[in-house]
Amino acid sequence: MKKIVLMSALLTLLCSCASIEMSSGHLRNTVPRFTTFTTISPHAMATCIGDHWAASGQPKLTLTQTETGYTLQSTQKLAVDHAQIPMYFVEVNTSREGSSVRFYTNRADEIADRSMVSMIQRCE
């Protein structure tokens, strides 16, 4: 009986891993874990988030300039096929009064989510 339960749990885990979308575009099509607006410029906001995240000992976020602002992204290599998948994705766009910030993640770790939200709020 224990073997059946263990095998069932393993199968569920494998199926859930296989369903992870491999692009940041997919993350942007989901509901953000956190959204905020600030009067700070997109460049200053994105730089602040990246600097605070790096200072906390977290994996580095890659900063990329876009047509509407900046994105910050960290990826994780999957051991199975060595693919890189986005784990944290922060979009900082120009808004009427400064910046809009949206945080997306593939992670199910609430502590990591709170850490990123805290970093964003520190920069506001």
JSON list of C-alpha atoms in Angstrom, two decimals:
[
{"chain": "A", "resi": 1, "resn": "MET", "atom": "CA", "xyz": [0.00, 0.00, 0.00]},
{"chain": "A", "resi": 2, "resn": "LYS", "atom": "CA", "xyz": [2.83, 2.43, 0.86]},
{"chain": "A", "resi": 3, "resn": "LYS", "atom": "CA", "xyz": [4.46, 1.73, -2.51]},
{"chain": "A", "resi": 4, "resn": "ILE", "atom": "CA", "xyz": [1.27, 2.61, -4.36]},
{"chain": "A", "resi": 5, "resn": "VAL", "atom": "CA", "xyz": [0.90, 5.88, -2.45]},
{"chain": "A", "resi": 6, "resn": "LEU", "atom": "CA", "xyz": [4.56, 6.74, -3.04]},
{"chain": "A", "resi": 7, "resn": "MET", "atom": "CA", "xyz": [4.34, 5.92, -6.75]},
{"chain": "A", "resi": 8, "resn": "SER", "atom": "CA", "xyz": [1.16, 7.98, -7.06]},
{"chain": "A", "resi": 9, "resn": "ALA", "atom": "CA", "xyz": [2.83, 10.97, -5.37]},
{"chain": "A", "resi": 10, "resn": "LEU", "atom": "CA", "xyz": [5.88, 10.63, -7.62]},
{"chain": "A", "resi": 11, "resn": "LEU", "atom": "CA", "xyz": [3.72, 10.46, -10.74]},
{"chain": "A", "resi": 12, "resn": "THR", "atom": "CA", "xyz": [1.82, 13.57, -9.66]},
{"chain": "A", "resi": 13, "resn": "LEU", "atom": "CA", "xyz": [5.09, 15.42, -9.07]},
{"chain": "A", "resi": 14, "resn": "LEU", "atom": "CA", "xyz": [6.46, 14.43, -12.46]},
{"chain": "A", "resi": 15, "resn": "CYS", "atom": "CA", "xyz": [3.27, 15.49, -14.23]},
{"chain": "A", "resi": 16, "resn": "SER", "atom": "CA", "xyz": [3.29, 18.87, -12.49]},
{"chain": "A", "resi": 17, "resn": "CYS", "atom": "CA", "xyz": [6.92, 19.46, -13.46]},
{"chain": "A", "resi": 18, "resn": "ALA", "atom": "CA", "xyz": [6.19, 18.58, -17.07]},
{"chain": "A", "resi": 19, "resn": "SER", "atom": "CA", "xyz": [3.42, 21.18, -17.15]},
{"chain": "A", "resi": 20, "resn": "ILE", "atom": "CA", "xyz": [5.74, 24.09, -16.25]},
{"chain": "A", "resi": 21, "resn": "GLU", "atom": "CA", "xyz": [5.76, 26.52, -19.13]},
{"chain": "A", "resi": 22, "resn": "MET", "atom": "CA", "xyz": [9.27, 27.33, -20.27]},
{"chain": "A", "resi": 23, "resn": "SER", "atom": "CA", "xyz": [8.88, 31.00, -21.14]},
{"chain": "A", "resi": 24, "resn": "SER", "atom": "CA", "xyz": [8.56, 34.31, -19.36]},
{"chain": "A", "resi": 25, "resn": "GLY", "atom": "CA", "xyz": [5.79, 35.13, -21.83]},
{"chain": "A", "resi": 26, "resn": "HIS", "atom": "CA", "xyz": [3.67, 32.44, -20.23]},
{"chain": "A", "resi": 27, "resn": "LEU", "atom": "CA", "xyz": [4.25, 33.97, -16.80]},
{"chain": "A", "resi": 28, "resn": "ARG", "atom": "CA", "xyz": [3.05, 37.35, -18.07]},
{"chain": "A", "resi": 29, "resn": "ASN", "atom": "CA", "xyz": [-0.20, 35.70, -19.18]},
{"chain": "A", "resi": 30, "resn": "THR", "atom": "CA", "xyz": [-0.92, 34.58, -15.61]},
{"chain": "A", "resi": 31, "resn": "VAL", "atom": "CA", "xyz": [-2.16, 36.63, -12.68]},
{"chain": "A", "resi": 32, "resn": "PRO", "atom": "CA", "xyz": [0.75, 38.47, -11.04]},
{"chain": "A", "resi": 33, "resn": "ARG", "atom": "CA", "xyz": [1.57, 37.42, -7.49]},
{"chain": "A", "resi": 34, "resn": "PHE", "atom": "CA", "xyz": [2.00, 41.10, -6.61]},
{"chain": "A", "resi": 35, "resn": "THR", "atom": "CA", "xyz": [1.21, 44.40, -8.34]},
{"chain": "A", "resi": 36, "resn": "THR", "atom": "CA", "xyz": [1.97, 47.95, -7.23]},
{"chain": "A", "resi": 37, "resn": "PHE", "atom": "CA", "xyz": [2.32, 51.48, -8.59]},
{"chain": "A", "resi": 38, "resn": "THR", "atom": "CA", "xyz": [4.95, 54.01, -7.55]},
{"chain": "A", "resi": 39, "resn": "THR", "atom": "CA", "xyz": [6.12, 57.52, -8.42]},
{"chain": "A", "resi": 40, "resn": "ILE", "atom": "CA", "xyz": [9.70, 56.26, -8.91]},
{"chain": "A", "resi": 41, "resn": "SER", "atom": "CA", "xyz": [11.02, 56.01, -12.49]},
{"chain": "A", "resi": 42, "resn": "PRO", "atom": "CA", "xyz": [11.12, 52.53, -14.08]},
{"chain": "A", "resi": 43, "resn": "HIS", "atom": "CA", "xyz": [14.93, 52.59, -14.30]},
{"chain": "A", "resi": 44, "resn": "ALA", "atom": "CA", "xyz": [15.41, 53.57, -10.65]},
{"chain": "A", "resi": 45, "resn": "MET", "atom": "CA", "xyz": [12.79, 51.03, -9.51]},
{"chain": "A", "resi": 46, "resn": "ALA", "atom": "CA", "xyz": [14.24, 48.14, -11.52]},
{"chain": "A", "resi": 47, "resn": "THR", "atom": "CA", "xyz": [17.79, 48.96, -10.38]},
{"chain": "A", "resi": 48, "resn": "CYS", "atom": "CA", "xyz": [16.69, 49.18, -6.75]},
{"chain": "A", "resi": 49, "resn": "ILE", "atom": "CA", "xyz": [14.89, 45.82, -6.87]},
{"chain": "A", "resi": 50, "resn": "GLY", "atom": "CA", "xyz": [17.86, 44.13, -8.54]},
{"chain": "A", "resi": 51, "resn": "ASP", "atom": "CA", "xyz": [20.38, 45.60, -6.11]},
{"chain": "A", "resi": 52, "resn": "HIS", "atom": "CA", "xyz": [18.36, 44.68, -2.99]},
{"chain": "A", "resi": 53, "resn": "TRP", "atom": "CA", "xyz": [17.71, 41.17, -4.31]},
{"chain": "A", "resi": 54, "resn": "ALA", "atom": "CA", "xyz": [21.42, 40.58, -5.00]},
{"chain": "A", "resi": 55, "resn": "ALA", "atom": "CA", "xyz": [22.39, 41.99, -1.58]},
{"chain": "A", "resi": 56, "resn": "SER", "atom": "CA", "xyz": [20.06, 39.48, 0.10]},
{"chain": "A", "resi": 57, "resn": "GLY", "atom": "CA", "xyz": [22.11, 36.58, -1.28]},
{"chain": "A", "resi": 58, "resn": "GLN", "atom": "CA", "xyz": [19.49, 35.48, -3.81]},
{"chain": "A", "resi": 59, "resn": "PRO", "atom": "CA", "xyz": [20.37, 34.35, -7.34]},
{"chain": "A", "resi": 60, "resn": "LYS", "atom": "CA", "xyz": [21.07, 37.32, -9.58]},
{"chain": "A", "resi": 61, "resn": "LEU", "atom": "CA", "xyz": [18.24, 38.86, -11.57]},
{"chain": "A", "resi": 62, "resn": "THR", "atom": "CA", "xyz": [18.97, 39.70, -15.20]},
{"chain": "A", "resi": 63, "resn": "LEU", "atom": "CA", "xyz": [17.93, 43.28, -16.04]},
{"chain": "A", "resi": 64, "resn": "THR", "atom": "CA", "xyz": [16.65, 43.90, -19.56]},
{"chain": "A", "resi": 65, "resn": "GLN", "atom": "CA", "xyz": [15.36, 47.15, -21.03]},
{"chain": "A", "resi": 66, "resn": "THR", "atom": "CA", "xyz": [12.08, 46.90, -22.94]},
{"chain": "A", "resi": 67, "resn": "GLU", "atom": "CA", "xyz": [10.05, 49.35, -25.03]},
{"chain": "A", "resi": 68, "resn": "THR", "atom": "CA", "xyz": [7.91, 50.20, -22.00]},
{"chain": "A", "resi": 69, "resn": "GLY", "atom": "CA", "xyz": [10.38, 49.88, -19.12]},
{"chain": "A", "resi": 70, "resn": "TYR", "atom": "CA", "xyz": [12.46, 47.02, -17.72]},
{"chain": "A", "resi": 71, "resn": "THR", "atom": "CA", "xyz": [12.23, 43.37, -16.79]},
{"chain": "A", "resi": 72, "resn": "LEU", "atom": "CA", "xyz": [14.13, 41.49, -14.10]},
{"chain": "A", "resi": 73, "resn": "GLN", "atom": "CA", "xyz": [14.34, 37.72, -14.39]},
{"chain": "A", "resi": 74, "resn": "SER", "atom": "CA", "xyz": [16.03, 34.79, -12.71]},
{"chain": "A", "resi": 75, "resn": "THR", "atom": "CA", "xyz": [16.13, 31.35, -14.24]},
{"chain": "A", "resi": 76, "resn": "GLN", "atom": "CA", "xyz": [16.72, 27.88, -12.90]},
{"chain": "A", "resi": 77, "resn": "LYS", "atom": "CA", "xyz": [18.25, 25.01, -14.80]},
{"chain": "A", "resi": 78, "resn": "LEU", "atom": "CA", "xyz": [16.17, 21.83, -14.84]},
{"chain": "A", "resi": 79, "resn": "ALA", "atom": "CA", "xyz": [18.27, 18.75, -14.08]},
{"chain": "A", "resi": 80, "resn": "VAL", "atom": "CA", "xyz": [16.23, 16.55, -16.43]},
{"chain": "A", "resi": 81, "resn": "ASP", "atom": "CA", "xyz": [16.89, 18.29, -19.74]},
{"chain": "A", "resi": 82, "resn": "HIS", "atom": "CA", "xyz": [19.16, 21.21, -18.74]},
{"chain": "A", "resi": 83, "resn": "ALA", "atom": "CA", "xyz": [16.55, 23.73, -19.93]},
{"chain": "A", "resi": 84, "resn": "GLN", "atom": "CA", "xyz": [16.45, 27.15, -18.31]},
{"chain": "A", "resi": 85, "resn": "ILE", "atom": "CA", "xyz": [13.03, 28.18, -17.00]},
{"chain": "A", "resi": 86, "resn": "PRO", "atom": "CA", "xyz": [12.08, 31.56, -15.55]},
{"chain": "A", "resi": 87, "resn": "MET", "atom": "CA", "xyz": [11.53, 31.37, -11.80]},
{"chain": "A", "resi": 88, "resn": "TYR", "atom": "CA", "xyz": [11.11, 35.06, -10.94]},
{"chain": "A", "resi": 89, "resn": "PHE", "atom": "CA", "xyz": [9.93, 37.66, -13.40]},
{"chain": "A", "resi": 90, "resn": "VAL", "atom": "CA", "xyz": [9.41, 41.32, -12.48]},
{"chain": "A", "resi": 91, "resn": "GLU", "atom": "CA", "xyz": [8.01, 43.75, -15.01]},
{"chain": "A", "resi": 92, "resn": "VAL", "atom": "CA", "xyz": [8.59, 47.46, -14.33]},
{"chain": "A", "resi": 93, "resn": "ASN", "atom": "CA", "xyz": [6.75, 49.64, -16.84]},
{"chain": "A", "resi": 94, "resn": "THR", "atom": "CA", "xyz": [6.20, 53.34, -17.27]},
{"chain": "A", "resi": 95, "resn": "SER", "atom": "CA", "xyz": [2.91, 54.49, -15.79]},
{"chain": "A", "resi": 96, "resn": "ARG", "atom": "CA", "xyz": [1.24, 57.90, -15.77]},
{"chain": "A", "resi": 97, "resn": "GLU", "atom": "CA", "xyz": [2.87, 58.93, -12.49]},
{"chain": "A", "resi": 98, "resn": "GLY", "atom": "CA", "xyz": [6.02, 56.77, -12.46]},
{"chain": "A", "resi": 99, "resn": "SER", "atom": "CA", "xyz": [6.09, 52.98, -12.60]},
{"chain": "A", "resi": 100, "resn": "SER", "atom": "CA", "xyz": [3.85, 49.95, -12.46]},
{"chain": "A", "resi": 101, "resn": "VAL", "atom": "CA", "xyz": [5.47, 46.84, -11.03]},
{"chain": "A", "resi": 102, "resn": "ARG", "atom": "CA", "xyz": [4.21, 43.29, -11.53]},
{"chain": "A", "resi": 103, "resn": "PHE", "atom": "CA", "xyz": [5.84, 40.22, -9.97]},
{"chain": "A", "resi": 104, "resn": "TYR", "atom": "CA", "xyz": [5.34, 36.73, -11.43]},
{"chain": "A", "resi": 105, "resn": "THR", "atom": "CA", "xyz": [6.83, 33.40, -10.41]},
{"chain": "A", "resi": 106, "resn": "ASN", "atom": "CA", "xyz": [6.72, 29.68, -11.21]},
{"chain": "A", "resi": 107, "resn": "ARG", "atom": "CA", "xyz": [7.71, 28.87, -7.63]},
{"chain": "A", "resi": 108, "resn": "ALA", "atom": "CA", "xyz": [5.24, 27.58, -5.08]},
{"chain": "A", "resi": 109, "resn": "ASP", "atom": "CA", "xyz": [7.41, 28.81, -2.19]},
{"chain": "A", "resi": 110, "resn": "GLU", "atom": "CA", "xyz": [5.50, 31.47, -0.24]},
{"chain": "A", "resi": 111, "resn": "ILE", "atom": "CA", "xyz": [8.61, 32.52, 1.69]},
{"chain": "A", "resi": 112, "resn": "ALA", "atom": "CA", "xyz": [10.40, 33.34, -1.56]},
{"chain": "A", "resi": 113, "resn": "ASP", "atom": "CA", "xyz": [7.32, 35.24, -2.76]},
{"chain": "A", "resi": 114, "resn": "ARG", "atom": "CA", "xyz": [7.27, 37.32, 0.43]},
{"chain": "A", "resi": 115, "resn": "SER", "atom": "CA", "xyz": [10.99, 38.05, 0.02]},
{"chain": "A", "resi": 116, "resn": "MET", "atom": "CA", "xyz": [10.47, 39.46, -3.46]},
{"chain": "A", "resi": 117, "resn": "VAL", "atom": "CA", "xyz": [7.39, 41.45, -2.42]},
{"chain": "A", "resi": 118, "resn": "SER", "atom": "CA", "xyz": [9.38, 42.86, 0.50]},
{"chain": "A", "resi": 119, "resn": "MET", "atom": "CA", "xyz": [12.21, 43.91, -1.86]},
{"chain": "A", "resi": 120, "resn": "ILE", "atom": "CA", "xyz": [9.73, 45.65, -4.16]},
{"chain": "A", "resi": 121, "resn": "GLN", "atom": "CA", "xyz": [8.06, 47.45, -1.27]},
{"chain": "A", "resi": 122, "resn": "ARG", "atom": "CA", "xyz": [11.45, 48.62, 0.07]},
{"chain": "A", "resi": 123, "resn": "CYS", "atom": "CA", "xyz": [12.09, 50.35, -3.23]},
{"chain": "A", "resi": 124, "resn": "GLU", "atom": "CA", "xyz": [8.77, 52.22, -3.36]}
]
